[in-house]
Amino acid sequence: MLDLPIRPRRNRKSALVRAFVREAELAPDRFILPVFLHSGRGCVPIPSMPGCERLDLDGLLREAEGALHDGVRAIVVFPAVAEELKTSDGAEAWNEDGLVPRAIRALKQRFPDLAVVTDVALDPYSCDGHDGIVRDGRIVNDETVAALCRQALCQARAGADIVAPSDMMDGRVGAVRRALDGAGFTEVSILAYTAKYASAFYGPFRDALDSAPRFGDKKTYQMDPANRREALREVALDEAEGADIVMVKPAGAYLDVIAAVRAATTLPVAAYQVSGEYAMLKAAAANGWLDERRSVLESLLAIRRAGADVILSYFARSAARWLRQG
Ligand code: PBG
């Protein structure tokens, strides 16, 4: 050992040195932008998510164009389904003329290079507000998986590039892969919500879609926030079932899970900075308590540093613009 003081600060001495020793980086290519659609006219602000709106089809196309312009080349669409279309089996989820298939077709026609990701789960379509089919107060697994396969196929037929099962039923990744391949959609990817926790941070999203569970909670299918090892069990299953990308959700409060998942698989890892994370940062920024740009970029960088390759974030467009400004 050198008998001189060791000085790590030399690697921080200038912007240039800091830049070439930097370990993690953000880039617009790493982001997927979640957007909300509705079948009403016009664009309606979401109070608990300032800056986000329920978009109509024209608004969606404008948003996609803006995202591409900012360098964000992937979006995931979530529908706010009219109350009268919600049923106990969620059948609107595989209506070929439903909101999501129409949106996918419009997006792919106008912007062939945009990657369109779709959510596979029944909650926006269910009169019970659960991700699966309810019988006698329980969420039934295998019947739900069959419904999810119909939904994923409907999305693939409309032109989805990536389907993203967010429902947390057992065995759904393998079943969806089999259904897609059986219908010739071998190119459609599966982004699996692998470690999705039963989190309070989804509150604003459920406001946006009016999709809160009408009874009980989602703890019999979403994971217990106390558990990390269990996430690795889910990773092993989703990997064996053919997932192309595995996801951890939420992101900011689950960085240890992201890191553990990163270490456990060779698959790409995604993380979802969810609506509540967005709302917290927006609220603090609106009060002048945090610098929005710096705190948002730091939150996203931390998610990358933990091990995420891809980040779903409502800040995707702002972050891409901030990164470009340098
Ligand atoms: C439902 C779904 C949820 C989110 C994405 N897909 C909510 C839930 O599980 O209740 C949450 C996203 C967010 O909070 O931003 N399948």
PDB file of N, CA and C in Angstrom, residues 191-241:
ATOM      1  N   LEU A 191     -42.958  -8.689 -22.653  1.00  0.00           N
ATOM      2  CA  LEU A 191     -42.348  -7.953 -21.536  1.00  0.00           C
ATOM      3  C   LEU A 191     -43.158  -8.351 -20.306  1.00  0.00           C
ATOM      4  N   ALA A 192     -42.586  -9.198 -19.462  1.00  0.00           N
ATOM      5  CA  ALA A 192     -43.356  -9.740 -18.339  1.00  0.00           C
ATOM      6  C   ALA A 192     -43.218  -8.865 -17.100  1.00  0.00           C
ATOM      7  N   TYR A 193     -44.362  -8.509 -16.495  1.00  0.00           N
ATOM      8  CA  TYR A 193     -44.329  -7.888 -15.176  1.00  0.00           C
ATOM      9  C   TYR A 193     -44.027  -9.037 -14.217  1.00  0.00           C
ATOM     10  N   THR A 194     -42.768  -9.253 -13.969  1.00  0.00           N
ATOM     11  CA  THR A 194     -42.327 -10.454 -13.266  1.00  0.00           C
ATOM     12  C   THR A 194     -42.463 -10.300 -11.760  1.00  0.00           C
ATOM     13  N   ALA A 195     -41.906  -9.199 -11.261  1.00  0.00           N
ATOM     14  CA  ALA A 195     -41.996  -8.910  -9.821  1.00  0.00           C
ATOM     15  C   ALA A 195     -42.808  -7.645  -9.672  1.00  0.00           C
ATOM     16  N   LYS A 196     -44.121  -7.837  -9.669  1.00  0.00           N
ATOM     17  CA  LYS A 196     -45.028  -6.702  -9.507  1.00  0.00           C
ATOM     18  C   LYS A 196     -45.622  -6.775  -8.105  1.00  0.00           C
ATOM     19  N   TYR A 197     -45.377  -5.726  -7.339  1.00  0.00           N
ATOM     20  CA  TYR A 197     -45.756  -5.726  -5.929  1.00  0.00           C
ATOM     21  C   TYR A 197     -47.148  -5.127  -5.722  1.00  0.00           C
ATOM     22  N   ALA A 198     -47.815  -5.561  -4.659  1.00  0.00           N
ATOM     23  CA  ALA A 198     -49.107  -4.995  -4.256  1.00  0.00           C
ATOM     24  C   ALA A 198     -48.799  -3.658  -3.578  1.00  0.00           C
ATOM     25  N   SER A 199     -48.723  -2.606  -4.382  1.00  0.00           N
ATOM     26  CA  SER A 199     -48.146  -1.345  -3.929  1.00  0.00           C
ATOM     27  C   SER A 199     -49.182  -0.239  -3.807  1.00  0.00           C
ATOM     28  N   ALA A 200     -48.985   0.624  -2.809  1.00  0.00           N
ATOM     29  CA  ALA A 200     -49.831   1.814  -2.662  1.00  0.00           C
ATOM     30  C   ALA A 200     -49.498   2.861  -3.724  1.00  0.00           C
ATOM     31  N   PHE A 201     -48.367   2.679  -4.391  1.00  0.00           N
ATOM     32  CA  PHE A 201     -47.935   3.686  -5.363  1.00  0.00           C
ATOM     33  C   PHE A 201     -48.664   3.610  -6.708  1.00  0.00           C
ATOM     34  N   TYR A 202     -49.642   2.702  -6.829  1.00  0.00           N
ATOM     35  CA  TYR A 202     -50.438   2.662  -8.069  1.00  0.00           C
ATOM     36  C   TYR A 202     -51.696   3.537  -7.974  1.00  0.00           C
ATOM     37  N   GLY A 203     -51.891   4.207  -6.844  1.00  0.00           N
ATOM     38  CA  GLY A 203     -53.122   4.973  -6.632  1.00  0.00           C
ATOM     39  C   GLY A 203     -53.486   5.917  -7.765  1.00  0.00           C
ATOM     40  N   PRO A 204     -52.581   6.806  -8.174  1.00  0.00           N
ATOM     41  CA  PRO A 204     -52.952   7.759  -9.232  1.00  0.00           C
ATOM     42  C   PRO A 204     -53.307   7.078 -10.555  1.00  0.00           C
ATOM     43  N   PHE A 205     -52.649   5.975 -10.872  1.00  0.00           N
ATOM     44  CA  PHE A 205     -52.978   5.218 -12.095  1.00  0.00           C
ATOM     45  C   PHE A 205     -54.430   4.719 -12.041  1.00  0.00           C
ATOM     46  N   ARG A 206     -54.832   4.242 -10.888  1.00  0.00           N
ATOM     47  CA  ARG A 206     -56.211   3.739 -10.771  1.00  0.00           C
ATOM     48  C   ARG A 206     -57.211   4.897 -10.867  1.00  0.00           C
ATOM     49  N   ASP A 207     -56.823   6.090 -10.416  1.00  0.00           N
ATOM     50  CA  ASP A 207     -57.673   7.274 -10.644  1.00  0.00           C
ATOM     51  C   ASP A 207     -57.782   7.535 -12.141  1.00  0.00           C
ATOM     52  N   ALA A 208     -56.642   7.420 -12.831  1.00  0.00           N
ATOM     53  CA  ALA A 208     -56.611   7.751 -14.260  1.00  0.00           C
ATOM     54  C   ALA A 208     -57.527   6.833 -15.047  1.00  0.00           C
ATOM     55  N   LEU A 209     -57.619   5.576 -14.647  1.00  0.00           N
ATOM     56  CA  LEU A 209     -58.410   4.605 -15.403  1.00  0.00           C
ATOM     57  C   LEU A 209     -59.728   4.259 -14.730  1.00  0.00           C
ATOM     58  N   ASP A 210     -60.001   4.828 -13.555  1.00  0.00           N
ATOM     59  CA  ASP A 210     -61.175   4.390 -12.783  1.00  0.00           C
ATOM     60  C   ASP A 210     -61.146   2.876 -12.614  1.00  0.00           C
ATOM     61  N   SER A 211     -59.995   2.342 -12.261  1.00  0.00           N
ATOM     62  CA  SER A 211     -59.837   0.885 -12.281  1.00  0.00           C
ATOM     63  C   SER A 211     -59.530   0.301 -10.907  1.00  0.00           C
ATOM     64  N   ALA A 212     -59.792   1.065  -9.858  1.00  0.00           N
ATOM     65  CA  ALA A 212     -59.511   0.541  -8.513  1.00  0.00           C
ATOM     66  C   ALA A 212     -60.379  -0.683  -8.249  1.00  0.00           C
ATOM     67  N   PRO A 213     -59.858  -1.690  -7.521  1.00  0.00           N
ATOM     68  CA  PRO A 213     -60.671  -2.867  -7.211  1.00  0.00           C
ATOM     69  C   PRO A 213     -61.943  -2.463  -6.470  1.00  0.00           C
ATOM     70  N   ARG A 214     -63.065  -3.072  -6.861  1.00  0.00           N
ATOM     71  CA  ARG A 214     -64.355  -2.695  -6.245  1.00  0.00           C
ATOM     72  C   ARG A 214     -64.527  -3.381  -4.896  1.00  0.00           C
ATOM     73  N   PHE A 215     -63.744  -4.430  -4.640  1.00  0.00           N
ATOM     74  CA  PHE A 215     -63.732  -5.037  -3.295  1.00  0.00           C
ATOM     75  C   PHE A 215     -62.322  -5.552  -3.056  1.00  0.00           C
ATOM     76  N   GLY A 216     -61.951  -5.600  -1.799  1.00  0.00           N
ATOM     77  CA  GLY A 216     -60.679  -6.219  -1.413  1.00  0.00           C
ATOM     78  C   GLY A 216     -59.474  -5.496  -1.999  1.00  0.00           C
ATOM     79  N   ASP A 217     -58.400  -6.255  -2.162  1.00  0.00           N
ATOM     80  CA  ASP A 217     -57.151  -5.687  -2.679  1.00  0.00           C
ATOM     81  C   ASP A 217     -56.536  -6.706  -3.636  1.00  0.00           C
ATOM     82  N   LYS A 218     -55.302  -6.472  -4.067  1.00  0.00           N
ATOM     83  CA  LYS A 218     -54.705  -7.353  -5.076  1.00  0.00           C
ATOM     84  C   LYS A 218     -53.636  -8.270  -4.476  1.00  0.00           C
ATOM     85  N   LYS A 219     -53.717  -8.446  -3.135  1.00  0.00           N
ATOM     86  CA  LYS A 219     -52.623  -9.159  -2.460  1.00  0.00           C
ATOM     87  C   LYS A 219     -52.577 -10.652  -2.713  1.00  0.00           C
ATOM     88  N   THR A 220     -53.653 -11.240  -3.293  1.00  0.00           N
ATOM     89  CA  THR A 220     -53.564 -12.682  -3.582  1.00  0.00           C
ATOM     90  C   THR A 220     -52.881 -12.939  -4.920  1.00  0.00           C
ATOM     91  N   TYR A 221     -52.568 -11.875  -5.674  1.00  0.00           N
ATOM     92  CA  TYR A 221     -51.798 -12.118  -6.909  1.00  0.00           C
ATOM     93  C   TYR A 221     -50.560 -11.233  -7.019  1.00  0.00           C
ATOM     94  N   GLN A 222     -50.640  -9.967  -6.618  1.00  0.00           N
ATOM     95  CA  GLN A 222     -49.425  -9.143  -6.635  1.00  0.00           C
ATOM     96  C   GLN A 222     -48.567  -9.482  -5.408  1.00  0.00           C
ATOM     97  N   MET A 223     -47.265  -9.209  -5.514  1.00  0.00           N
ATOM     98  CA  MET A 223     -46.337  -9.671  -4.472  1.00  0.00           C
ATOM     99  C   MET A 223     -46.357  -8.799  -3.218  1.00  0.00           C
ATOM    100  N   ASP A 224     -45.984  -9.427  -2.122  1.00  0.00           N
ATOM    101  CA  ASP A 224     -45.856  -8.753  -0.833  1.00  0.00           C
ATOM    102  C   ASP A 224     -44.602  -7.858  -0.864  1.00  0.00           C
ATOM    103  N   PRO A 225     -44.766  -6.550  -0.577  1.00  0.00           N
ATOM    104  CA  PRO A 225     -43.608  -5.641  -0.602  1.00  0.00           C
ATOM    105  C   PRO A 225     -42.457  -6.069   0.318  1.00  0.00           C
ATOM    106  N   ALA A 226     -42.718  -6.986   1.221  1.00  0.00           N
ATOM    107  CA  ALA A 226     -41.660  -7.443   2.132  1.00  0.00           C
ATOM    108  C   ALA A 226     -40.685  -8.411   1.465  1.00  0.00           C
ATOM    109  N   ASN A 227     -41.032  -8.925   0.279  1.00  0.00           N
ATOM    110  CA  ASN A 227     -40.281 -10.068  -0.256  1.00  0.00           C
ATOM    111  C   ASN A 227     -39.347  -9.731  -1.411  1.00  0.00           C
ATOM    112  N   ARG A 228     -38.109 -10.213  -1.281  1.00  0.00           N
ATOM    113  CA  ARG A 228     -37.149 -10.093  -2.376  1.00  0.00           C
ATOM    114  C   ARG A 228     -36.838 -11.452  -3.005  1.00  0.00           C
ATOM    115  N   ARG A 229     -36.614 -12.463  -2.179  1.00  0.00           N
ATOM    116  CA  ARG A 229     -36.297 -13.802  -2.738  1.00  0.00           C
ATOM    117  C   ARG A 229     -37.392 -14.275  -3.678  1.00  0.00           C
ATOM    118  N   GLU A 230     -38.621 -13.959  -3.299  1.00  0.00           N
ATOM    119  CA  GLU A 230     -39.747 -14.412  -4.105  1.00  0.00           C
ATOM    120  C   GLU A 230     -39.684 -13.837  -5.526  1.00  0.00           C
ATOM    121  N   ALA A 231     -39.095 -12.661  -5.663  1.00  0.00           N
ATOM    122  CA  ALA A 231     -38.952 -12.059  -6.996  1.00  0.00           C
ATOM    123  C   ALA A 231     -38.085 -12.959  -7.877  1.00  0.00           C
ATOM    124  N   LEU A 232     -37.079 -13.581  -7.265  1.00  0.00           N
ATOM    125  CA  LEU A 232     -36.176 -14.434  -8.048  1.00  0.00           C
ATOM    126  C   LEU A 232     -36.889 -15.716  -8.481  1.00  0.00           C
ATOM    127  N   ARG A 233     -37.812 -16.167  -7.670  1.00  0.00           N
ATOM    128  CA  ARG A 233     -38.612 -17.326  -8.045  1.00  0.00           C
ATOM    129  C   ARG A 233     -39.470 -16.981  -9.273  1.00  0.00           C
ATOM    130  N   GLU A 234     -40.055 -15.793  -9.251  1.00  0.00           N
ATOM    131  CA  GLU A 234     -40.865 -15.352 -10.395  1.00  0.00           C
ATOM    132  C   GLU A 234     -39.994 -15.178 -11.648  1.00  0.00           C
ATOM    133  N   VAL A 235     -38.777 -14.688 -11.465  1.00  0.00           N
ATOM    134  CA  VAL A 235     -37.866 -14.524 -12.609  1.00  0.00           C
ATOM    135  C   VAL A 235     -37.583 -15.885 -13.242  1.00  0.00           C
ATOM    136  N   ALA A 236     -37.268 -16.870 -12.402  1.00  0.00           N
ATOM    137  CA  ALA A 236     -36.943 -18.200 -12.931  1.00  0.00           C
ATOM    138  C   ALA A 236     -38.115 -18.743 -13.745  1.00  0.00           C
ATOM    139  N   LEU A 237     -39.342 -18.534 -13.238  1.00  0.00           N
ATOM    140  CA  LEU A 237     -40.523 -19.038 -13.951  1.00  0.00           C
ATOM    141  C   LEU A 237     -40.735 -18.297 -15.269  1.00  0.00           C
ATOM    142  N   ASP A 238     -40.696 -16.968 -15.204  1.00  0.00           N
ATOM    143  CA  ASP A 238     -40.964 -16.208 -16.435  1.00  0.00           C
ATOM    144  C   ASP A 238     -39.898 -16.478 -17.493  1.00  0.00           C
ATOM    145  N   GLU A 239     -38.668 -16.657 -17.040  1.00  0.00           N
ATOM    146  CA  GLU A 239     -37.598 -16.975 -17.980  1.00  0.00           C
ATOM    147  C   GLU A 239     -37.868 -18.339 -18.634  1.00  0.00           C
ATOM    148  N   ALA A 240     -38.211 -19.312 -17.808  1.00  0.00           N
ATOM    149  CA  ALA A 240     -38.480 -20.659 -18.341  1.00  0.00           C
ATOM    150  C   ALA A 240     -39.694 -20.655 -19.263  1.00  0.00           C
ATOM    151  N   GLU A 241     -40.632 -19.753 -18.996  1.00  0.00           N
ATOM    152  CA  GLU A 241     -41.858 -19.700 -19.798  1.00  0.00           C
ATOM    153  C   GLU A 241     -41.694 -18.870 -21.072  1.00  0.00           C
TER     154      GLU A 241
END
